[in-house]
Coordinates of C-alpha atoms and ligand atoms in Angstrom, one line a residue:
M1 CA 35.9 -13.2 76.7
S2 CA 38.9 -11.0 76.0
G3 CA 42.3 -11.4 77.5
K4 CA 45.2 -9.2 78.1
V5 CA 48.9 -10.1 77.4
K6 CA 51.3 -9.4 80.1
V7 CA 54.3 -7.3 78.8
Q8 CA 57.6 -7.1 80.6
Y9 CA 60.2 -4.6 79.3
L10 CA 63.8 -5.7 79.7
D11 CA 66.0 -4.0 82.3
S12 CA 68.3 -1.4 80.8
S13 CA 71.6 -3.4 81.0
T14 CA 70.0 -6.5 79.3
Q15 CA 68.5 -4.1 76.7
E16 CA 71.8 -2.5 76.0
Q17 CA 73.5 -5.9 75.6
L18 CA 70.9 -7.0 73.0
T19 CA 70.9 -3.7 71.1
A20 CA 74.7 -4.1 70.7
L21 CA 74.2 -7.5 69.3
F22 CA 71.0 -6.9 67.2
K23 CA 71.5 -3.4 65.8
D24 CA 68.6 -1.0 66.6
W25 CA 66.2 -3.7 67.8
K26 CA 64.2 -3.2 71.0
F27 CA 62.8 -6.3 72.6
A28 CA 60.3 -7.1 75.4
S29 CA 59.0 -10.3 76.9
F30 CA 55.4 -11.2 76.5
G31 CA 53.0 -13.5 78.4
D32 CA 53.6 -15.9 81.1
I33 CA 56.6 -17.5 79.6
G34 CA 58.2 -14.2 78.7
C35 CA 58.3 -14.7 74.9
I36 CA 60.9 -12.4 73.4
M37 CA 59.4 -10.2 70.6
P38 CA 60.0 -6.7 69.2
T39 CA 58.5 -4.1 71.5
T40 CA 56.2 -3.1 68.6
Y41 CA 54.4 -6.4 69.1
A42 CA 52.8 -4.9 72.2
N43 CA 50.4 -3.1 69.8
D44 CA 49.0 -6.3 68.4
A45 CA 49.5 -8.8 71.2
D46 CA 46.0 -8.4 72.6
N47 CA 44.4 -8.4 69.1
I48 CA 46.1 -11.7 68.2
L49 CA 45.2 -13.2 71.6
N50 CA 41.5 -12.2 71.0
M51 CA 41.2 -12.9 67.3
A52 CA 38.3 -15.0 66.0
V53 CA 39.4 -18.5 65.1
R54 CA 37.4 -20.4 62.4
P55 CA 37.0 -24.2 62.6
D56 CA 38.4 -24.7 59.2
D57 CA 41.5 -22.5 59.7
V58 CA 44.8 -24.3 59.3
W59 CA 47.6 -22.9 61.3
V60 CA 51.2 -23.8 61.0
L61 CA 53.1 -23.0 64.2
S62 CA 56.7 -23.5 64.7
F63 CA 59.7 -22.1 66.3
P64 CA 61.5 -20.2 63.5
R65 CA 63.9 -22.3 61.4
S66 CA 62.6 -25.5 62.8
G67 CA 62.3 -27.5 59.5
K68 CA 58.9 -27.0 57.7
N69 CA 58.7 -25.1 54.4
E70 CA 55.9 -23.4 52.6
A71 CA 55.5 -25.9 49.8
D72 CA 53.9 -28.4 52.2
T73 CA 51.9 -25.7 53.6
F74 CA 50.5 -24.7 50.3
L75 CA 50.0 -28.2 48.9
N76 CA 48.0 -29.2 51.9
M77 CA 46.0 -26.0 52.6
A78 CA 42.3 -25.9 52.2
I79 CA 40.9 -23.7 49.3
R80 CA 37.4 -22.2 49.6
P81 CA 35.2 -21.7 46.5
D82 CA 35.0 -18.0 46.9
D83 CA 38.8 -17.4 47.4
V84 CA 40.3 -15.0 45.0
W85 CA 43.9 -15.7 44.2
V86 CA 46.4 -13.5 42.5
L87 CA 49.5 -15.4 41.7
T88 CA 52.8 -13.8 40.9
F89 CA 56.3 -15.0 40.6
P90 CA 57.8 -13.5 43.6
R91 CA 59.4 -10.2 42.7
S92 CA 58.8 -10.7 39.0
G93 CA 56.5 -7.7 38.7
K94 CA 54.6 -9.6 36.1
N95 CA 51.2 -11.0 36.3
E96 CA 49.9 -14.3 35.0
A97 CA 48.6 -12.9 31.7
D98 CA 52.2 -12.6 30.5
T99 CA 53.2 -15.9 32.1
F100 CA 50.4 -17.7 30.3
L101 CA 51.0 -16.1 27.0
N102 CA 54.6 -17.1 27.0
M103 CA 54.4 -20.5 28.6
A104 CA 55.3 -23.6 26.7
I105 CA 52.3 -25.8 25.6
R106 CA 52.8 -29.5 25.1
P107 CA 50.7 -31.3 22.5
D108 CA 49.3 -33.7 25.0
D109 CA 48.2 -31.1 27.5
V110 CA 44.5 -31.1 28.3
W111 CA 43.0 -27.8 29.2
V112 CA 39.7 -27.1 30.9
L113 CA 39.0 -23.4 30.7
T114 CA 36.6 -21.6 33.0
F115 CA 36.1 -18.0 33.9
P116 CA 37.5 -18.0 37.4
R117 CA 34.9 -18.4 40.0
S118 CA 32.1 -17.9 37.6
G119 CA 30.5 -21.2 38.3
K120 CA 29.7 -21.4 34.6
N121 CA 31.7 -23.1 31.9
D122 CA 32.8 -21.7 28.6
V123 CA 30.0 -23.4 26.6
D124 CA 27.5 -20.9 28.0
T125 CA 29.9 -18.1 27.8
I126 CA 30.7 -18.8 24.1
L127 CA 27.1 -19.4 23.1
N128 CA 26.0 -16.1 24.5
M129 CA 29.0 -14.0 23.6
A130 CA 28.6 -11.0 21.3
V131 CA 30.0 -11.6 17.8
R132 CA 31.1 -8.6 15.9
P133 CA 30.8 -8.5 12.1
D134 CA 34.5 -7.8 11.6
D135 CA 35.7 -10.7 13.8
V136 CA 38.0 -13.2 12.2
W137 CA 37.7 -16.7 13.7
V138 CA 40.2 -19.5 13.2
L139 CA 38.6 -22.7 14.5
T140 CA 40.5 -25.7 15.5
F141 CA 39.9 -28.7 17.7
P142 CA 42.0 -27.9 20.7
R143 CA 45.3 -29.7 20.9
S144 CA 44.3 -32.1 18.0
G145 CA 47.1 -30.9 15.8
K146 CA 44.6 -31.2 12.9
N147 CA 42.5 -28.5 11.4
D148 CA 38.8 -28.5 10.8
V149 CA 39.1 -29.3 7.1
D150 CA 40.1 -32.9 7.8
T151 CA 37.6 -33.1 10.6
I152 CA 34.8 -32.0 8.4
L153 CA 35.8 -34.1 5.5
N154 CA 35.8 -37.2 7.6
M155 CA 32.9 -36.6 9.8
A156 CA 29.9 -38.9 9.8
V157 CA 26.8 -37.4 8.0
R158 CA 23.4 -38.7 9.1
P159 CA 20.6 -38.9 6.5
D160 CA 18.3 -36.6 8.5
D161 CA 20.9 -33.9 9.0
V162 CA 19.8 -30.5 7.7
W163 CA 22.8 -28.3 6.7
V164 CA 22.6 -24.6 6.2
L165 CA 25.9 -23.5 4.6
T166 CA 27.1 -19.9 4.7
F167 CA 30.3 -18.1 4.2
P168 CA 31.2 -17.0 7.7
R169 CA 30.3 -13.5 8.5
S170 CA 29.2 -12.8 4.9
G171 CA 25.6 -12.2 5.9
K172 CA 24.7 -14.0 2.6
N173 CA 23.8 -17.5 2.1
D174 CA 25.2 -20.0 -0.4
V175 CA 22.3 -19.6 -2.9
D176 CA 23.6 -16.1 -3.8
T177 CA 27.1 -17.2 -3.7
I178 CA 26.5 -20.1 -6.1
L179 CA 24.3 -18.0 -8.4
N180 CA 27.0 -15.5 -8.7
M181 CA 30.1 -17.7 -8.8
A182 CA 32.4 -17.9 -11.7
F183 CA 32.3 -21.1 -13.7
R184 CA 35.3 -22.4 -15.5
P185 CA 34.9 -24.4 -18.7
D186 CA 36.7 -27.4 -17.3
D187 CA 34.7 -27.6 -14.1
V188 CA 33.1 -31.0 -13.4
W189 CA 29.9 -30.9 -11.4
V190 CA 28.2 -33.9 -9.8
L191 CA 24.7 -32.8 -8.8
T192 CA 22.7 -34.8 -6.3
F193 CA 19.5 -34.2 -4.4
P194 CA 20.8 -33.5 -0.9
R195 CA 20.7 -36.6 1.3
S196 CA 18.8 -38.6 -1.2
G197 CA 21.7 -41.0 -1.7
K198 CA 20.9 -41.1 -5.4
N199 CA 22.4 -39.0 -8.0
D200 CA 20.5 -37.1 -10.7
V201 CA 21.3 -39.6 -13.4
D202 CA 19.1 -42.2 -11.7
T203 CA 16.5 -39.7 -10.9
I204 CA 16.2 -38.4 -14.4
L205 CA 16.3 -41.9 -16.0
N206 CA 13.4 -43.1 -13.8
M207 CA 11.3 -40.0 -13.9
T208 CA 7.9 -40.0 -15.6
F209 CA 7.5 -37.9 -18.7
R210 CA 4.2 -36.2 -19.6
P211 CA 3.2 -35.6 -23.2
D212 CA 2.9 -31.8 -22.7
D213 CA 6.4 -31.5 -21.0
V214 CA 8.6 -28.9 -22.6
W215 CA 12.3 -29.7 -22.3
V216 CA 15.1 -27.3 -22.9
L217 CA 18.3 -29.2 -23.1
T218 CA 21.6 -27.5 -22.6
F219 CA 25.2 -28.5 -22.4
P220 CA 26.1 -28.2 -18.8
R221 CA 27.8 -24.9 -18.1
S222 CA 27.6 -23.6 -21.6
G223 CA 24.8 -21.2 -20.6
K224 CA 23.5 -21.8 -24.1
N225 CA 21.1 -24.5 -25.3
D226 CA 21.8 -26.8 -28.2
V227 CA 19.6 -24.9 -30.5
D228 CA 22.0 -21.9 -30.1
T229 CA 25.0 -24.2 -30.2
I230 CA 24.0 -25.5 -33.6
L231 CA 23.0 -22.1 -35.0
N232 CA 26.2 -20.6 -33.9
M233 CA 28.6 -23.5 -34.8
A234 CA 31.5 -22.7 -37.0
V235 CA 31.0 -24.0 -40.6
R236 CA 34.2 -24.9 -42.4
P237 CA 34.2 -24.2 -46.2
D238 CA 35.3 -27.8 -46.8
D239 CA 32.6 -29.3 -44.7
V240 CA 30.3 -31.8 -46.4
W241 CA 26.7 -32.0 -45.1
V242 CA 24.0 -34.5 -45.9
L243 CA 20.6 -33.3 -44.8
T244 CA 17.3 -35.2 -44.9
F245 CA 14.0 -35.7 -43.2
P246 CA 14.6 -39.1 -41.5
R247 CA 14.2 -42.3 -43.6
S248 CA 14.6 -40.5 -46.9
G249 CA 17.8 -42.4 -48.0
T250 CA 20.3 -40.6 -45.7
T251 CA 22.6 -43.5 -45.1
W252 CA 22.6 -44.5 -48.8
T253 CA 23.5 -40.9 -49.8
Q254 CA 26.1 -40.5 -47.0
E255 CA 28.0 -43.6 -48.3
L256 CA 27.7 -42.3 -51.9
V257 CA 29.0 -38.8 -51.0
W258 CA 31.8 -40.1 -48.7
L259 CA 33.1 -42.4 -51.4
V260 CA 32.9 -39.8 -54.1
K261 CA 34.8 -37.2 -52.0
N262 CA 37.3 -39.8 -50.9
N263 CA 38.2 -41.0 -54.4
L264 CA 36.3 -44.3 -54.0
D265 CA 38.4 -45.5 -51.0
Y266 CA 36.4 -48.7 -50.4
E267 CA 39.0 -50.1 -48.1
R268 CA 38.5 -47.4 -45.5
A269 CA 34.8 -47.3 -46.2
L270 CA 34.5 -51.0 -45.3
K271 CA 36.9 -50.7 -42.3
L272 CA 35.5 -47.6 -40.6
R273 CA 31.9 -47.5 -39.7
L274 CA 29.8 -44.7 -41.3
V275 CA 28.7 -43.4 -37.9
E276 CA 32.3 -42.5 -37.2
R277 CA 33.2 -41.3 -40.7
F278 CA 30.0 -39.2 -40.9
P279 CA 28.8 -38.2 -37.5
Y280 CA 25.2 -37.5 -36.7
L281 CA 25.2 -33.8 -35.6
E282 CA 22.2 -33.9 -33.1
G283 CA 22.5 -37.7 -32.4
T284 CA 23.1 -37.0 -28.7
H285 CA 19.5 -36.0 -28.4
I286 CA 17.9 -38.7 -30.6
V287 CA 19.6 -42.0 -29.9
R288 CA 18.2 -43.1 -26.5
S289 CA 20.8 -43.5 -23.9
D290 CA 19.4 -46.8 -22.7
L291 CA 19.8 -48.2 -26.2
I292 CA 23.3 -46.8 -26.4
S293 CA 24.2 -48.3 -23.1
V294 CA 23.4 -51.9 -24.2
A295 CA 25.6 -51.5 -27.2
P296 CA 28.4 -49.2 -26.2
E297 CA 31.0 -51.0 -28.2
Q298 CA 29.1 -50.9 -31.4
H299 CA 28.1 -47.3 -31.0
Q300 CA 31.0 -45.7 -29.4
A301 CA 30.7 -42.8 -31.8
I302 CA 27.3 -41.7 -30.6
T303 CA 27.9 -42.5 -26.9
R304 CA 30.2 -39.4 -26.9
S305 CA 28.6 -36.0 -27.4
S306 CA 27.8 -35.8 -31.1
F307 CA 28.4 -32.1 -31.0
E308 CA 31.9 -32.6 -29.6
L309 CA 32.6 -35.3 -32.2
V310 CA 31.6 -32.9 -35.0
A311 CA 33.5 -29.9 -33.4
N312 CA 36.7 -31.9 -33.1
A313 CA 36.6 -33.8 -36.4
P314 CA 39.5 -33.1 -38.7
S315 CA 38.8 -31.4 -42.0
P316 CA 37.1 -32.1 -44.3
R317 CA 34.3 -33.0 -42.0
F318 CA 31.3 -35.1 -43.1
I319 CA 28.2 -34.2 -41.1
K320 CA 24.8 -35.9 -41.2
S321 CA 21.8 -34.0 -39.8
H322 CA 18.0 -34.2 -39.9
M323 CA 17.6 -30.6 -38.7
P324 CA 15.8 -28.2 -41.1
L325 CA 18.0 -25.5 -42.7
S326 CA 16.4 -22.8 -40.5
L327 CA 17.8 -24.6 -37.4
L328 CA 21.3 -24.9 -38.9
P329 CA 24.0 -22.3 -39.1
A330 CA 23.0 -19.3 -41.3
H331 CA 26.3 -19.7 -43.1
L332 CA 25.8 -23.4 -43.8
L333 CA 26.0 -22.9 -47.6
E334 CA 29.5 -21.7 -47.3
A335 CA 30.1 -25.5 -47.1
K336 CA 28.6 -28.1 -49.5
V337 CA 25.2 -29.5 -48.7
V338 CA 23.5 -32.5 -50.3
Y339 CA 19.7 -32.6 -49.4
V340 CA 17.7 -35.8 -50.1
A341 CA 13.9 -35.7 -50.3
R342 CA 11.5 -38.7 -50.5
D343 CA 7.8 -39.2 -51.0
P344 CA 6.3 -38.6 -47.5
R345 CA 4.1 -41.7 -47.7
D346 CA 7.2 -44.0 -48.1
V347 CA 9.0 -41.9 -45.5
A348 CA 6.1 -42.5 -43.1
V349 CA 6.1 -46.3 -43.7
S350 CA 9.9 -46.4 -43.2
C351 CA 9.7 -44.2 -40.1
Y352 CA 6.9 -46.4 -38.6
H353 CA 9.1 -49.5 -38.8
L354 CA 12.2 -47.8 -37.3
S355 CA 10.1 -46.1 -34.6
K356 CA 9.0 -49.5 -33.3
V357 CA 12.6 -50.2 -32.5
L358 CA 14.2 -46.9 -31.6
L359 CA 11.3 -44.9 -30.2
K360 CA 9.3 -47.8 -28.7
Y361 CA 6.3 -46.9 -30.8
V362 CA 3.5 -49.3 -30.0
G363 CA 0.5 -48.4 -32.2
D364 CA -0.4 -49.6 -35.7
F365 CA 0.5 -47.9 -39.0
K366 CA -2.8 -46.1 -39.5
T367 CA -2.4 -44.4 -36.1
Y368 CA 1.2 -43.6 -37.0
W369 CA 0.2 -42.0 -40.3
N370 CA -2.4 -39.8 -38.6
V371 CA 0.3 -38.6 -36.2
F372 CA 2.7 -38.1 -39.2
A373 CA 0.2 -36.1 -41.2
K374 CA -0.5 -33.9 -38.2
D375 CA 3.3 -33.1 -38.2
L376 CA 3.7 -34.5 -34.8
V377 CA 6.5 -37.0 -35.4
L378 CA 10.2 -36.3 -34.7
Y379 CA 11.7 -33.6 -37.0
S380 CA 8.2 -32.6 -38.2
P381 CA 6.8 -30.5 -39.8
Y382 CA 7.6 -32.5 -43.0
F383 CA 6.9 -30.0 -45.8
P384 CA 8.6 -26.9 -44.4
H385 CA 11.6 -29.1 -43.9
L386 CA 11.7 -29.9 -47.6
K387 CA 10.7 -26.5 -48.8
E388 CA 13.4 -24.7 -47.0
A389 CA 16.0 -26.8 -48.8
W390 CA 14.1 -26.7 -52.1
A391 CA 14.2 -22.9 -52.0
Q392 CA 18.1 -23.2 -52.0
R393 CA 18.2 -25.8 -54.7
H394 CA 19.9 -23.5 -57.2
H395 CA 22.6 -22.4 -54.8
K396 CA 26.0 -23.5 -56.1
H397 CA 26.7 -25.3 -52.8
M398 CA 23.4 -27.1 -52.6
L399 CA 22.6 -30.4 -54.4
F400 CA 19.0 -31.3 -54.0
I401 CA 18.3 -35.0 -54.9
F402 CA 15.3 -37.3 -54.7
Y403 CA 15.4 -40.8 -53.3
E404 CA 13.1 -41.9 -56.1
D405 CA 15.8 -40.7 -58.7
M406 CA 18.5 -42.7 -56.9
N407 CA 16.3 -45.8 -57.0
K408 CA 15.4 -45.3 -60.7
D409 CA 18.9 -44.4 -62.0
L410 CA 21.6 -44.5 -59.4
S411 CA 24.5 -44.0 -61.9
S412 CA 23.0 -40.6 -63.0
V413 CA 22.8 -39.4 -59.4
I414 CA 26.4 -40.6 -58.8
K415 CA 27.5 -38.5 -61.7
R416 CA 25.6 -35.5 -60.4
V417 CA 27.2 -35.9 -57.0
A418 CA 30.6 -36.4 -58.6
S419 CA 30.4 -33.2 -60.6
F420 CA 29.0 -31.3 -57.5
F421 CA 32.3 -32.2 -55.7
G422 CA 34.4 -31.5 -58.8
K423 CA 35.2 -35.2 -59.4
E424 CA 35.1 -37.3 -62.5
F425 CA 34.8 -41.1 -62.7
T426 CA 35.0 -43.7 -65.5
N427 CA 31.9 -45.7 -66.4
E428 CA 33.5 -48.7 -64.7
E429 CA 34.1 -46.8 -61.5
V430 CA 30.5 -45.6 -61.5
A431 CA 29.3 -49.1 -62.1
Q432 CA 31.5 -50.4 -59.3
L433 CA 30.1 -47.7 -57.0
C434 CA 26.5 -48.7 -58.0
Q435 CA 27.4 -52.3 -57.0
H436 CA 28.7 -51.2 -53.7
L437 CA 25.5 -49.1 -53.0
D438 CA 23.1 -51.8 -54.3
I439 CA 20.5 -52.6 -51.6
N440 CA 21.6 -56.3 -51.4
N441 CA 25.2 -55.4 -50.8
F442 CA 24.3 -52.5 -48.6
K443 CA 22.2 -54.8 -46.3
K444 CA 25.3 -57.0 -45.7
N445 CA 27.7 -54.1 -45.3
K446 CA 28.5 -54.0 -41.5
A447 CA 30.0 -50.5 -41.8
V448 CA 26.6 -49.1 -42.7
N449 CA 23.9 -51.5 -41.7
A450 CA 23.9 -50.7 -38.0
E451 CA 23.3 -54.5 -37.5
A452 CA 25.5 -54.9 -34.4
F453 CA 23.6 -52.0 -32.8
L454 CA 20.2 -53.4 -33.6
N455 CA 21.2 -56.9 -32.5
A456 CA 22.5 -55.6 -29.3
V457 CA 19.2 -53.8 -28.6
G458 CA 17.4 -57.1 -29.3
T459 CA 15.7 -56.2 -32.6
K460 CA 14.9 -59.3 -34.6
D461 CA 12.1 -58.2 -36.9
E462 CA 13.4 -54.9 -38.2
S463 CA 16.6 -53.8 -40.0
F464 CA 18.0 -50.4 -40.7
I465 CA 18.5 -51.1 -44.4
R466 CA 15.0 -52.4 -45.1
K467 CA 13.2 -52.8 -48.4
G468 CA 14.8 -50.0 -50.4
K469 CA 11.9 -49.5 -52.8
S470 CA 9.7 -46.6 -53.8
G471 CA 5.9 -46.7 -53.7
T472 CA 5.6 -49.5 -51.1
W473 CA 3.3 -47.2 -49.2
R474 CA 0.4 -48.6 -51.2
D475 CA 0.7 -51.8 -49.2
Y476 CA 0.0 -49.9 -46.1
F477 CA -2.7 -47.3 -47.0
D478 CA -6.3 -48.3 -47.3
A479 CA -8.6 -46.2 -49.7
E480 CA -9.6 -43.7 -47.0
M481 CA -5.9 -43.1 -46.0
T482 CA -4.9 -42.9 -49.7
A483 CA -7.4 -40.1 -50.3
Q484 CA -6.6 -38.3 -47.2
A485 CA -2.8 -38.5 -48.0
Q486 CA -3.5 -37.2 -51.5
S487 CA -5.4 -34.2 -50.2
W488 CA -2.6 -33.6 -47.6
L489 CA 0.0 -33.6 -50.4
N490 CA -2.1 -31.4 -52.7
E491 CA -2.6 -28.9 -49.9
N492 CA 1.1 -28.7 -49.1
L493 CA 2.3 -28.7 -52.7
A494 CA -0.1 -25.9 -53.8
D495 CA 2.3 -23.1 -53.2
T496 CA 5.5 -24.8 -54.5
D497 CA 6.8 -26.4 -57.7
L498 CA 8.3 -29.1 -55.6
R499 CA 7.1 -32.5 -57.0
F500 CA 8.2 -36.0 -56.1
P501 CA 9.3 -37.9 -59.2
S502 CA 6.8 -40.6 -60.0
H503 CA 8.7 -43.5 -61.5
S504 CA 6.5 -46.3 -60.4
Ligands
A3P1 P1 12.7 -48.4 -46.4 O1 12.4 -48.5 -45.0 O2 11.6 -47.8 -47.2 O3 13.3 -49.6 -47.0 P2 17.6 -43.4 -43.9 O4 19.0 -43.8 -44.2 O5 17.4 -41.9 -44.2 O6 17.2 -43.8 -42.5 O7 16.7 -44.1 -44.9 C1 16.3 -45.4 -44.8 C2 15.6 -45.8 -46.0 O8 16.5 -45.9 -47.1 C3 15.0 -47.2 -45.8 O9 13.9 -47.3 -46.6 C4 16.2 -48.1 -46.3 O10 15.8 -49.4 -46.7 C5 16.5 -47.2 -47.5 N1 17.9 -47.6 -48.1 C6 19.0 -47.7 -47.4 N2 20.0 -48.1 -48.2 C7 19.5 -48.3 -49.4 C8 20.0 -48.7 -50.6 N3 21.3 -49.1 -50.8 N4 19.2 -48.8 -51.7 C9 17.9 -48.4 -51.6 N5 17.3 -48.0 -50.4 C10 18.1 -47.9 -49.3

């Protein structure tokens, strides 16, 4: 039902009075009470009277200037979900974008951001937003004052997490990145199997080895394996090398050579262990780490990388190796080399005893000999090893000696060694050196007998300095083995004038 507002225009004298007081205004009275309003109100009076009123409207009615301000009105007003509000600072001519961009943010503010009236939160919006390849993102935890680096470093990692790591926006995964990354020589890498909780050291120590495994060992980060390392190592002209097939009298010869070169300095020879004075070039690969670890004090020298030890040794260096010449530096004979050879049957007996201790060999001697003669023991093949050195025996920097000659006439060998190194000793000095090198003294000499090491690894029945005799192989070979050994020798000596001295 629509209504009509009664309008009463003022008489002309009242109108004139009011116009004089309120410049240019024209008033009329409206409705039953004659409410004074501008005459223009007549246009809307009926509309307002008839307008639709909604139940949830809030109206504030007052006579002007009666004491209620808008703050109350706004604070208490009802807001509907589909309202759209544009807020401005009155007369500022600026919208909220500027206001927000310039507003002060306090560290303890908590912000919940939504797209206005979207009914969806930012999680969905962010998950579904388009990412452009050239975007640059800086991620922080809002208002934490800490960056993600700390957060990530300290976050809890669960064993069943699966992590895929990428460089943001690179479109490449870490595999490529790692394969192509530059390595610096002083990098230290700790490698683990992801999420295994064990490092590779354990894994490798406990792994099962199969007889047909082929291992290529490298120095981490060198990109080269040790074969190359040795072949390319720098040889110094004043180096002294003692080369042998194992158990051919190496230790005995090393001590002899070291004393000759060091003018019979027995004091130092007894104080400093031979393993330190005369490092074992490839020892790193031969002396088992579990044996070293039970005797770290005794064998500090070989617990370090033997290659490093040799590379960093002051000149003149004394170097022991069992490698054949073809696996040593091509320029080796720029330095002086003493090569010791021994009858392979005595070598096999001696190797058999030491293998029980150091290589955990568990078979009997006959089995060992069969493996030896098939050239399957460490440092084999036996004859090519000797023949390579024998071929160089006339080189001025090569001294080729036989264990058997040392055993038969040590003083003659001492004189040969002395002249090889340009030294001369009196007969008394030679005799004194013979005494020092005598098997009975040598056995007791802690600087050479490796006793502390063998004790530490629990060896009671074997010693490093053992019988020290030639021809004891006969106690080990039955008739069949003796014949087989003889034909093996004949076969391998057929194409060479190399012969083992027979003094026995
Ligand atoms: P046996 O096991 O036949 O006794 P290497 O030093 O190359 O490992 O050689 C070890 C062999 O040389 C062992 O042989 C050891 O006893 C012997 N040996 C060590 N010192 C010796 C010495 N002073 N006199 C004689 N033989 C010695």
